[in-house]
GROMACS .gro file of C-alpha atoms in nm:
model
   70
    1MET     CA    1  10.722  16.933   8.670
    2PHE     CA    2  10.824  16.581   8.580
    3LEU     CA    3  11.057  16.380   8.358
    4SER     CA    4  10.938  16.127   8.105
    5LYS     CA    5  11.132  15.898   7.876
    6ASP     CA    6  11.007  15.888   7.517
    7GLU     CA    7  11.010  15.576   7.301
    8ASN     CA    8  11.325  15.703   7.129
    9GLY     CA    9  11.508  15.692   7.465
   10ILE     CA   10  11.535  16.069   7.514
   11TYR     CA   11  11.415  16.223   7.842
   12TYR     CA   12  11.168  16.512   7.824
   13LEU     CA   13  11.078  16.762   8.092
   14TYR     CA   14  10.710  16.850   8.126
   15TYR     CA   15  10.623  17.165   8.320
   16ALA     CA   16  10.336  17.409   8.364
   17GLY     CA   17  10.403  17.737   8.185
   18THR     CA   18  10.299  18.084   8.295
   19ASN     CA   19   9.968  18.046   8.112
   20GLY     CA   20   9.893  17.720   8.294
   21LYS     CA   21   9.942  17.496   7.991
   22ARG     CA   22  10.173  17.197   7.998
   23ASN     CA   23  10.496  17.248   7.805
   24LYS     CA   24  10.753  16.992   7.692
   25VAL     CA   25  11.128  17.048   7.665
   26SER     CA   26  11.384  16.795   7.551
   27THR     CA   27  11.676  16.730   7.784
   28LYS     CA   28  11.871  16.594   7.484
   29SER     CA   29  11.993  16.310   7.701
   30LYS     CA   30  11.939  15.936   7.718
   31LEU     CA   31  12.088  15.914   8.067
   32LYS     CA   32  11.867  15.990   8.365
   33SER     CA   33  12.153  16.149   8.562
   34ASN     CA   34  12.216  16.402   8.285
   35ALA     CA   35  11.842  16.465   8.252
   36LEU     CA   36  11.815  16.539   8.625
   37ARG     CA   37  12.108  16.778   8.597
   38PHE     CA   38  11.920  16.954   8.314
   39VAL     CA   39  11.608  16.977   8.534
   40SER     CA   40  11.797  17.149   8.814
   41ARG     CA   41  11.953  17.403   8.575
   42PHE     CA   42  11.619  17.461   8.402
   43SER     CA   43  11.442  17.519   8.734
   44GLU     CA   44  11.701  17.778   8.834
   45GLN     CA   45  11.670  17.957   8.497
   46GLU     CA   46  11.290  17.967   8.525
   47ARG     CA   47  11.314  18.109   8.878
   48LEU     CA   48  11.552  18.383   8.764
   49LYS     CA   49  11.331  18.461   8.465
   50ALA     CA   50  11.028  18.500   8.691
   51GLU     CA   51  11.220  18.741   8.916
   52LYS     CA   52  11.322  18.959   8.621
   53GLN     CA   53  10.974  19.013   8.477
   54LEU     CA   54  10.908  19.371   8.376
   55VAL     CA   55  10.658  19.584   8.563
   56PRO     CA   56  10.444  19.803   8.335
   57MET     CA   57  10.474  20.175   8.399
   58THR     CA   58  10.276  20.472   8.273
   59LEU     CA   59  10.447  20.751   8.086
   60ALA     CA   60  10.376  20.996   8.369
   61ASP     CA   61  10.537  20.764   8.625
   62PHE     CA   62  10.839  20.720   8.397
   63ARG     CA   63  10.873  21.097   8.355
   64ASN     CA   64  10.856  21.149   8.733
   65GLU     CA   65  11.118  20.882   8.791
   66ILE     CA   66  11.353  21.041   8.537
   67MET     CA   67  11.301  21.387   8.685
   68ASN     CA   68  11.375  21.257   9.036
   69HIS     CA   69  11.688  21.084   8.909
   70SER     CA   70  11.823  21.393   8.737
   0.00000   0.00000   0.00000
């Protein structure tokens, strides 16, 4: 994950996605301090998103879980 300043003066965040490819997100800022603030918020959001990923479940497992709950 790194910051880069484009020729238009806007900072962009480059990061490796879940598929391993490099992705680019605009920070929408020309100031490095604001861009770094964006990076810290973005990192936290990505961490939370990774924690909340769904776990696939078979229909039989789902039925058993519902029966145990009720």
